[in-house]
mmCIF file of C-alpha atoms in Angstrom:
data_model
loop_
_atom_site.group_PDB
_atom_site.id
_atom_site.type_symbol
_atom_site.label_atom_id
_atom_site.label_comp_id
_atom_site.label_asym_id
_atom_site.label_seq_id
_atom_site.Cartn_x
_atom_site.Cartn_y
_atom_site.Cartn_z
ATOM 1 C CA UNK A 1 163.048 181.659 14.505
ATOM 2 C CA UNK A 2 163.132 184.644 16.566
ATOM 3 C CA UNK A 3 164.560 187.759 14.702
ATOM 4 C CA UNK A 4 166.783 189.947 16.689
ATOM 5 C CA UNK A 5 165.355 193.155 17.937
ATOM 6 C CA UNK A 6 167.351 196.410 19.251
ATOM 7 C CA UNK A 7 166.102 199.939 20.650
ATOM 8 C CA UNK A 8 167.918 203.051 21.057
ATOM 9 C CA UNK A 9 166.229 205.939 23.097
ATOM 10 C CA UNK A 10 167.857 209.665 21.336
ATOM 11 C CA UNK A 11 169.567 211.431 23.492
ATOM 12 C CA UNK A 12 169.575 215.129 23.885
ATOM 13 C CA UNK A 13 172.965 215.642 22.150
ATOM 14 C CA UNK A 14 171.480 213.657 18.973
ATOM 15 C CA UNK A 15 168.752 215.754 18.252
ATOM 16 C CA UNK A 16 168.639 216.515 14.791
ATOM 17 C CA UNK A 17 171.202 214.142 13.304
ATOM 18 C CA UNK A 18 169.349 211.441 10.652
ATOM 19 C CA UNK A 19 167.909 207.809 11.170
ATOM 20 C CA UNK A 20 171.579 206.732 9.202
ATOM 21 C CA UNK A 21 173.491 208.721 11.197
ATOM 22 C CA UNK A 22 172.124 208.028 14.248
ATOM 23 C CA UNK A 23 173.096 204.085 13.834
ATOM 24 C CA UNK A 24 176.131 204.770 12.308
ATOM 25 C CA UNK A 25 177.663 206.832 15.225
ATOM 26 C CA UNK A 26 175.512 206.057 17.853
ATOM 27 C CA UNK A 27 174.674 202.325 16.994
ATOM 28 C CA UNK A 28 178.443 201.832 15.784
ATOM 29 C CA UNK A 29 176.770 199.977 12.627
ATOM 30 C CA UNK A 30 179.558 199.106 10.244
ATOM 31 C CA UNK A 31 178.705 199.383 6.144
ATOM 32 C CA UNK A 32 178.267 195.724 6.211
ATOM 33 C CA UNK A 33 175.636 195.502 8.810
ATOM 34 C CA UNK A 34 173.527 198.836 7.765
ATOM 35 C CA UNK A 35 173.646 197.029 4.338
ATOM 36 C CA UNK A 36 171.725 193.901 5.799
ATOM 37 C CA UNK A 37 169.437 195.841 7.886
ATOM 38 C CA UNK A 38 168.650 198.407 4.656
ATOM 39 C CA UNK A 39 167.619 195.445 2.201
ATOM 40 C CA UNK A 40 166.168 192.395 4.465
ATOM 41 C CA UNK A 41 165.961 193.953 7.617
ATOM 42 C CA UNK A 42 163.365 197.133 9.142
ATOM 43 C CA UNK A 43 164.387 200.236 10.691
ATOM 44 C CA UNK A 44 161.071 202.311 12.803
ATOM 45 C CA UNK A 45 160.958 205.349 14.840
ATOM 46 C CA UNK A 46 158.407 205.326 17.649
ATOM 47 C CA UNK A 47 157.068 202.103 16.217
ATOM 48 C CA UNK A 48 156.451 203.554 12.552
ATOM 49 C CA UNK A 49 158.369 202.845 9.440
ATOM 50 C CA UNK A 50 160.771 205.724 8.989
ATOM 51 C CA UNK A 51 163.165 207.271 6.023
ATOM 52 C CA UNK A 52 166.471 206.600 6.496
ATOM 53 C CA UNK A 53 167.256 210.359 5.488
ATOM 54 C CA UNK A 54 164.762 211.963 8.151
ATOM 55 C CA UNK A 55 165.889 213.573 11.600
ATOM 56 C CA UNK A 56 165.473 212.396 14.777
ATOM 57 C CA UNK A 57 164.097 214.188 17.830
ATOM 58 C CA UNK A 58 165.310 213.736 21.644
ATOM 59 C CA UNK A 59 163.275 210.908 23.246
ATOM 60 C CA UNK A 60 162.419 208.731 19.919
ATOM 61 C CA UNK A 61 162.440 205.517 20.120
ATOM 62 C CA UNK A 62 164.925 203.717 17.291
ATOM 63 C CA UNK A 63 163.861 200.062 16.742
ATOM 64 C CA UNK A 64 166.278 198.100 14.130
ATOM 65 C CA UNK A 65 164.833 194.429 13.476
ATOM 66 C CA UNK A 66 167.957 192.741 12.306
ATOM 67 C CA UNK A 67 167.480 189.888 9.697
ATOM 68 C CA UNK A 68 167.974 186.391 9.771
ATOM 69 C CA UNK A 69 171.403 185.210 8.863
ATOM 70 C CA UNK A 70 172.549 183.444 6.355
ATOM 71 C CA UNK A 71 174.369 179.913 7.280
ATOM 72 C CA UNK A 72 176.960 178.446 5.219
ATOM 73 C CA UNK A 73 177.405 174.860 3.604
ATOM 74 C CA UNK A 74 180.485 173.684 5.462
ATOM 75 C CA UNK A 75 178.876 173.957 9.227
ATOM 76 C CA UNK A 76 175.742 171.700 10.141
ATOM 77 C CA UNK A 77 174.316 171.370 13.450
ATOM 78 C CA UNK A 78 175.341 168.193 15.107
ATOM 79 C CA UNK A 79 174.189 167.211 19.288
ATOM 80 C CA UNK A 80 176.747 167.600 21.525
ATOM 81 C CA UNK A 81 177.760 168.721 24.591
ATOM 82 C CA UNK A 82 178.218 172.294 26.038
ATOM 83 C CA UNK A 83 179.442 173.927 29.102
ATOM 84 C CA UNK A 84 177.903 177.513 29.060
ATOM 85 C CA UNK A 85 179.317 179.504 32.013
ATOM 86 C CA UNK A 86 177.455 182.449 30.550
ATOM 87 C CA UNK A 87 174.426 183.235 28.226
ATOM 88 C CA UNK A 88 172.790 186.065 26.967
ATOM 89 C CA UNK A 89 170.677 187.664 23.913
ATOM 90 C CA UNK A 90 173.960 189.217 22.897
ATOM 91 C CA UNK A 91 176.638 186.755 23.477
ATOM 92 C CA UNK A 92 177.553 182.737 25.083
ATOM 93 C CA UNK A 93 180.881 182.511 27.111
ATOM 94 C CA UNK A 94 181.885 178.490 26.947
ATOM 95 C CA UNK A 95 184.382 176.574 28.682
ATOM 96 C CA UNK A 96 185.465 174.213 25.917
ATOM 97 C CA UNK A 97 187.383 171.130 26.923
ATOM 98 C CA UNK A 98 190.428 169.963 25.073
ATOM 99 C CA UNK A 99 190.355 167.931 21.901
ATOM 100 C CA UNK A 100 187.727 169.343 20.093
ATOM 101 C CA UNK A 101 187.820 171.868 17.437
ATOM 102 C CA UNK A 102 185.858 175.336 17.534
ATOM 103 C CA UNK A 103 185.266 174.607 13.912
ATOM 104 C CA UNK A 104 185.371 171.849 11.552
ATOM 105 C CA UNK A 105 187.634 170.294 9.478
ATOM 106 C CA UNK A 106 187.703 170.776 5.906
ATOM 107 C CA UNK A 107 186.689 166.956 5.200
ATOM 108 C CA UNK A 108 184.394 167.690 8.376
ATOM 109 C CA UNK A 109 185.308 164.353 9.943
ATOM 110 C CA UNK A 110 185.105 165.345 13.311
ATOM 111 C CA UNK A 111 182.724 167.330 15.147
ATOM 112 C CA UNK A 112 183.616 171.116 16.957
ATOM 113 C CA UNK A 113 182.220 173.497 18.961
ATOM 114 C CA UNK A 114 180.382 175.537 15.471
ATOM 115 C CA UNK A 115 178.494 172.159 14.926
ATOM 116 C CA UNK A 116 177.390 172.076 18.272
ATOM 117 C CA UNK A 117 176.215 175.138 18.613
ATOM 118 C CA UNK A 118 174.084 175.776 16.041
ATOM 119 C CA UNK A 119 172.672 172.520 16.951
ATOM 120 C CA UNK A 120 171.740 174.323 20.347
ATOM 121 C CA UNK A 121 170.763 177.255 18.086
ATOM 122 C CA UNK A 122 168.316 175.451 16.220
ATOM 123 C CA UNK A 123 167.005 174.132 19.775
ATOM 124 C CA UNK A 124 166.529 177.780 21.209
ATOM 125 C CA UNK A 125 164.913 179.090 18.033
ATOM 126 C CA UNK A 126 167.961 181.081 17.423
ATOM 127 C CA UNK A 127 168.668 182.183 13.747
ATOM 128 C CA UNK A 128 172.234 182.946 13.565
ATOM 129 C CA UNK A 129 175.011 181.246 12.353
ATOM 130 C CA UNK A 130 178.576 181.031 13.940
ATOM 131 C CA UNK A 131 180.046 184.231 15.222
ATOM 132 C CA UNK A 132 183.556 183.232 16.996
ATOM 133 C CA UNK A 133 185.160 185.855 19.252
ATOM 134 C CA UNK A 134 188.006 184.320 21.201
ATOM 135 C CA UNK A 135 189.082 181.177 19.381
ATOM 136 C CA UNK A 136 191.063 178.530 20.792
ATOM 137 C CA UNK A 137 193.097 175.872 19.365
ATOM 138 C CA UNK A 138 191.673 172.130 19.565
ATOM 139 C CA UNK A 139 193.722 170.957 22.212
ATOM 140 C CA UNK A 140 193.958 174.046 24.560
ATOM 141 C CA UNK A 141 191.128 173.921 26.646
ATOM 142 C CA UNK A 142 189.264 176.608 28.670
ATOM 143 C CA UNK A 143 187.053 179.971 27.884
ATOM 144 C CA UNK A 144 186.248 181.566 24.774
ATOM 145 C CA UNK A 145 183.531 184.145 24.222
ATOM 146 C CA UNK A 146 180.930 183.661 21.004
ATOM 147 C CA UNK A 147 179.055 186.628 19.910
ATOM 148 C CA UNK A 148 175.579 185.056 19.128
ATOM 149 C CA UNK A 149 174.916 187.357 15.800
ATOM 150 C CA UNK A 150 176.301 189.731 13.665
ATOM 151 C CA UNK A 151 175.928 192.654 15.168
ATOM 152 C CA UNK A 152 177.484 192.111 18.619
ATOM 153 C CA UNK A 153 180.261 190.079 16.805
ATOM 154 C CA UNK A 154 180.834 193.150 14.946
ATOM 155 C CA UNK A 155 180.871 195.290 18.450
ATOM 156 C CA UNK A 156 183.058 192.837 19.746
ATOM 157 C CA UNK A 157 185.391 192.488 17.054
ATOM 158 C CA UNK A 158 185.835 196.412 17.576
ATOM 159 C CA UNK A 159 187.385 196.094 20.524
ATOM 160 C CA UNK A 160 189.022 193.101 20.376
ATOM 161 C CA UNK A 161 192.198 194.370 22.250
ATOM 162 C CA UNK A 162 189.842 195.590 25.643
ATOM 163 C CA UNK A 163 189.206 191.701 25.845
ATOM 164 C CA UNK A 164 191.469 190.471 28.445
ATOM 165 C CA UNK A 165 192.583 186.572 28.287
ATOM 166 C CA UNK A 166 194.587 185.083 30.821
ATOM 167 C CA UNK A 167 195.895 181.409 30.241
ATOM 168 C CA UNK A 168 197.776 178.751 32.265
ATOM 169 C CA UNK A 169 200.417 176.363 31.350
ATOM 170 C CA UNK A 170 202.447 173.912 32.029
ATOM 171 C CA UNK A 171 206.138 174.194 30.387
ATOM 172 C CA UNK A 172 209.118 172.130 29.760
ATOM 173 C CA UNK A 173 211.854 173.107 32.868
ATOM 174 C CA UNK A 174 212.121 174.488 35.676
ATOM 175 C CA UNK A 175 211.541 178.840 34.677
ATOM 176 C CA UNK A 176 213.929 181.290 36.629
ATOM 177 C CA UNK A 177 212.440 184.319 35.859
ATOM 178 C CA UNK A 178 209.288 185.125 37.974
ATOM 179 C CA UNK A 179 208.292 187.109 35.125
ATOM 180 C CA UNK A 180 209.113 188.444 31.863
ATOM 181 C CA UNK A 181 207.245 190.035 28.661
ATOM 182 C CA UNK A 182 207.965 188.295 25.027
ATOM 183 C CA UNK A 183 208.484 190.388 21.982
ATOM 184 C CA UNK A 184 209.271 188.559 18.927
ATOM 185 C CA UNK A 185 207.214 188.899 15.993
ATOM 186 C CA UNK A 186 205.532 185.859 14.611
ATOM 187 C CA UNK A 187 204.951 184.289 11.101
ATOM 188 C CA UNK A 188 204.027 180.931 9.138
ATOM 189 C CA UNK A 189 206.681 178.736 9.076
ATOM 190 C CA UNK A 190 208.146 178.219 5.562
ATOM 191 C CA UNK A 191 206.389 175.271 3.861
ATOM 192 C CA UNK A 192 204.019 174.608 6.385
ATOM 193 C CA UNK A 193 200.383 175.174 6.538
ATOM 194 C CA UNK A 194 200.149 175.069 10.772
ATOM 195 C CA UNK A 195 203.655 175.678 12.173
ATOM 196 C CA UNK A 196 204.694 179.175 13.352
ATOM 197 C CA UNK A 197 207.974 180.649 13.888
ATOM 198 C CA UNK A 198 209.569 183.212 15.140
ATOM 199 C CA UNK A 199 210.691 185.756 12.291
ATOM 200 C CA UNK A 200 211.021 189.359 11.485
ATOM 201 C CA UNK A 201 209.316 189.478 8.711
ATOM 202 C CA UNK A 202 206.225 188.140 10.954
ATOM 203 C CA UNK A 203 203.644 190.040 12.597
ATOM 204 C CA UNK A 204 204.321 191.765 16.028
ATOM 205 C CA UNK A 205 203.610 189.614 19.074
ATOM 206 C CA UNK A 206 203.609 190.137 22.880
ATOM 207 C CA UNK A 207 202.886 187.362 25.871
ATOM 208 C CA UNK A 208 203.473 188.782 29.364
ATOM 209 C CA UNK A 209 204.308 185.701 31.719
ATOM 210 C CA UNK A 210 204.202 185.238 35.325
ATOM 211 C CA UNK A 211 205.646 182.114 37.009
ATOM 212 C CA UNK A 212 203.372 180.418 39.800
ATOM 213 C CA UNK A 213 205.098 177.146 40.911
ATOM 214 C CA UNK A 214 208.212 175.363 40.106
ATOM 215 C CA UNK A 215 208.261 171.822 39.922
ATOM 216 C CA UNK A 216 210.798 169.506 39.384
ATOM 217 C CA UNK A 217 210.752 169.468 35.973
ATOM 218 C CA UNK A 218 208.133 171.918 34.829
ATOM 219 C CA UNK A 219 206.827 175.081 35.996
ATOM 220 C CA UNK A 220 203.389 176.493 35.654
ATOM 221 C CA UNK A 221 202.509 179.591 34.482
ATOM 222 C CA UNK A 222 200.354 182.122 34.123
ATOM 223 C CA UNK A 223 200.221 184.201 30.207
ATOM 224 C CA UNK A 224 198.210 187.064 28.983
ATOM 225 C CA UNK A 225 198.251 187.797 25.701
ATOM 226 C CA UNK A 226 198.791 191.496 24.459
ATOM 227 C CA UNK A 227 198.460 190.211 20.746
ATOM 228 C CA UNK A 228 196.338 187.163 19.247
ATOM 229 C CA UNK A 229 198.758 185.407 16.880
ATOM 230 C CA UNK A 230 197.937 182.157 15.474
ATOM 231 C CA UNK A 231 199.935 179.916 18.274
ATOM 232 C CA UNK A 232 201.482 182.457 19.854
ATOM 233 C CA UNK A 233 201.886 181.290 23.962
ATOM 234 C CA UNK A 234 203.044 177.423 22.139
ATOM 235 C CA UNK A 235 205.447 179.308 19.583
ATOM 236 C CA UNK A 236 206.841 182.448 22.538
ATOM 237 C CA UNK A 237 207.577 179.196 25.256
ATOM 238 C CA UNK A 238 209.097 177.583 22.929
ATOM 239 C CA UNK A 239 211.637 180.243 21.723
ATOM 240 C CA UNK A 240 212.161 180.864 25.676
ATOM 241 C CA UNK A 241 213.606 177.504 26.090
ATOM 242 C CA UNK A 242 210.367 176.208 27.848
ATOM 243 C CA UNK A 243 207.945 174.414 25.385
ATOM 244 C CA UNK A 244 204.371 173.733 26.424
ATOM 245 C CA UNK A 245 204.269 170.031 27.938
ATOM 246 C CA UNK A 246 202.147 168.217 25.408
ATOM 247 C CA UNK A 247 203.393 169.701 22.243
ATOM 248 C CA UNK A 248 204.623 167.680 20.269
ATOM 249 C CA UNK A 249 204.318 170.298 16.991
ATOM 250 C CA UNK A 250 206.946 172.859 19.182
ATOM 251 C CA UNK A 251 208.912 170.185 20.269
ATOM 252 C CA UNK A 252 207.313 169.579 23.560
ATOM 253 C CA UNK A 253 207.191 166.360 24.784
ATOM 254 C CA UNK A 254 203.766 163.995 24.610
ATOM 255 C CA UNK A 255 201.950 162.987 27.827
ATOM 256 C CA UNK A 256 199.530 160.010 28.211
ATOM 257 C CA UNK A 257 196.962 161.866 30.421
ATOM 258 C CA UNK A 258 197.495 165.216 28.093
ATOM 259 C CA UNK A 259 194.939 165.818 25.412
ATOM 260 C CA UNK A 260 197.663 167.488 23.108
ATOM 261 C CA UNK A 261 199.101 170.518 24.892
ATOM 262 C CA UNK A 262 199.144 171.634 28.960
ATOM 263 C CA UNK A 263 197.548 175.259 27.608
ATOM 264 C CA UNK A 264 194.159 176.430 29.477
ATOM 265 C CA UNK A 265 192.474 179.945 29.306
ATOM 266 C CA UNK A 266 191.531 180.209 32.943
ATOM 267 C CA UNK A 267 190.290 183.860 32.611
ATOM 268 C CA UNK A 268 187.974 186.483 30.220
ATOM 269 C CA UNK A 269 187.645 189.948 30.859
ATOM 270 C CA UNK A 270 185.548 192.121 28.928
ATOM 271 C CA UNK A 271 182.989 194.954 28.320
ATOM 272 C CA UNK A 272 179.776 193.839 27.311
ATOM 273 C CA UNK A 273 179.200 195.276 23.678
ATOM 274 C CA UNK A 274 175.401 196.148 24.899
ATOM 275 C CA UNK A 275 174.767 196.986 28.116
ATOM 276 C CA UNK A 276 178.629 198.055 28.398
ATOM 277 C CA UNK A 277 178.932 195.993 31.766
ATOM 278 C CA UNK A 278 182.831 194.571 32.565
ATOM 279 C CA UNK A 279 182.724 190.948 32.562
ATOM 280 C CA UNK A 280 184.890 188.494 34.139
ATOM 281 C CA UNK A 281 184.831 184.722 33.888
ATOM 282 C CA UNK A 282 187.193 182.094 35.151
ATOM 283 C CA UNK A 283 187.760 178.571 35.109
ATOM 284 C CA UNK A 284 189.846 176.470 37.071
ATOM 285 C CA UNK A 285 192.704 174.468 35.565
ATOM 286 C CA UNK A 286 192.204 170.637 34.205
ATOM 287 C CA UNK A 287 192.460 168.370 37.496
ATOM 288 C CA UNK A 288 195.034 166.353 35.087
ATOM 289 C CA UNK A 289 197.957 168.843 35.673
ATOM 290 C CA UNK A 290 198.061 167.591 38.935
ATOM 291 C CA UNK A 291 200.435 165.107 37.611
ATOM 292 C CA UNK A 292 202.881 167.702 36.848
ATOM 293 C CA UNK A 293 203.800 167.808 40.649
ATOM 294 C CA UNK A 294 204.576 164.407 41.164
#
C-alpha cells in the first residue's frame, strides 16, 4: 500500500513561522489530522526529519507522509461495478446508479458503493478507507464526489457549501411556477427513524427550483440545493404539492420502470481542495424518464 505523500514549497510571506504552524495555517491541517501525522505519520523539511517547533525559511520544501488509515469492521470490500467520471490522487467523482446504497446496511445484507470501493482500493494499492463527500440516497441516482483520504475529505468537508449540486426530477402535477426558492426548516419525523418533515423546530433548509417541461401529468425540474438536509428535495416537493414520482415514503406514487424515486444529481461543481482548480461534472438524466412524456 502506497502511503500518501504531500509537499508544500514556503512562501515568502511564511518565512519564519514554525513546521506546526506552517501546516496548520498554510496546510489547513485540522487537530485531528496533525494528531495522525505527529504519532504514525513523518513530517521533513528539505528531505530531513525536522522539529515540529523549528522555523521555516522561504523556499523549503515541507514533505508530510500521511499514515495509513485505519478501516472499520462494518465495511468490507466486495467486487462490483463502478462508473468513475473522474479520478485523482486526491479525490473519485462517481455516477452511482439507483438502487444501491453508498453504504451498507446495518445487517450488511446488501452491497453499496463503500463496499465497492474499497474493493477497487485494495485493487489500486490504495490504503484508505471510506471518505464520503456528497452522499446520495439509495434510490436517487447520479454524481457524488468521494474524497479518497483523510486529508482532502477534511479540505472538502471545509467547504462543503462552495460545492455546487444540481439535481433533476420528476414530480407529481403539472408545476405553475417557473421557479421558486423553498424555505422551511426540516426535522425527523416523530417516531420514525427515516421520515422527515417539515417543522420549526427542524433545521433550516433551502431548495431553489426551476421548472423545465410540463407534461401532462408531471413536470420536470431542475433543484439546487442551498442546504444538505437528510431528504430534503423528496420532503420540500412534497410540502409544495408536487411529490417526487416514485416515492412512495412522501406519498408519491410507485412506478414499474422507477427504481424508487425520479431524483438524479445531473451536476457537481467544485474547487479542487489541492490544486484549487473549479470542477464541473455532469450527467445526463436516466433514459427511463422518458416515460414521463407519454
Amino acid at each position: 500500500m502506497k502511503p500518501l505523500v504531500k509537499t508544500w514549497l514556503v512562501p515568502e510571506e511564511w518565512d519564519g513561522y514554525s513546521v506546526k504552524a506552517f501546516l496548520f495555517e498554510y496546510g489547513r491541517f485540522s487537530r485531528q489530522i496533525f494528531k495522525r501525522v505527529k504519532e504514525a505519520g513523518k513530517v521533513l523539511v528539505n528531505e530531513a526529519s525536522s522539529e515540529l517547533w523549528k522555523p521555516l525559511h522561504t523556499g523549503d520544501e515541507v514533505t508530510v507522509c500521511f499514515p495509513e488509515e485505519d478501516r472499520g469492521e462494518r465495511i468490507f470490500p466486495e467486487e462490483g461495478p463502478l462508473s468513475i467520471v473522474y479520478e485523482d490522487e486526491d479525490l473519485l467523482v462517481l455516477d452511482k446508479p439507483a438502487g444501491v446504497a453508498v453504504i451498507p446496511s446495518i445487517d450488511r445484507s446488501q452491497t453499496s458503493i463503500a463496499n465497492r470501493l474499497l474493493y477497487y482500493y485494495d485493487k489500486q494499492g490504495i490504503s484508505s478507507t471510506i471518505h464520503i463527500v456528497t452522499r446520495l440516497d439509495r434510490d436517487t441516482s447520479g454524481l457524488m464526489v468521494v474524497a479518497k483520504h483523510a486529508y482532502s475529505h477534511m479540505l472538502l468537508t471545509k467547504e462543503q457549501k462552495q460545492i455546487e449540486r444540481r439535481y433533476k426530477a420528476i414530480v407529481h402535477g403539472v408545476v405553475l411556477q417557473d421557479q421558486g426558492v423553498i424555505d422551511e426548516p426540516i426535522a425527523r419525523m416523530a417516531g420514525s427513524i427515516i421520515r422527515r418533515t417539515i417543522s420549526a423546530e427542524g433545521k433550516t433548509s433551502q431548495t431553489i427550483y426551476h421548472t423545465e417541461e410540463r407534461y401532462k401529468h408531471f413536470t420536470l425540474v431542475e433543484l439546487e440545493l442551498l442546504t444538505g438536509r437528510t431528504h430534503q428535495i423528496r420532503v420540500h416537493m412534497a410540502h409544495l404539492g408536487h411529490p417526487l414520482a416514485g416515492d412512495a415514503l412522501y406519498d408519491g406514487e410507485e412506478m414499474a420502470f422507477l427504481q424508487g424515486q425520479a431524483l438524479h444529481c445531473h451536476q457537481v461543481k467544485f474547487l479542487h481542495p489541492w490544486t484549487k482548480e473549479r470542477m464541473s461534472f455532469a450527467s445526463a438524466i436516466p433514459k427511463t424518464w422518458e416515460n414521463f412524456k407519454e
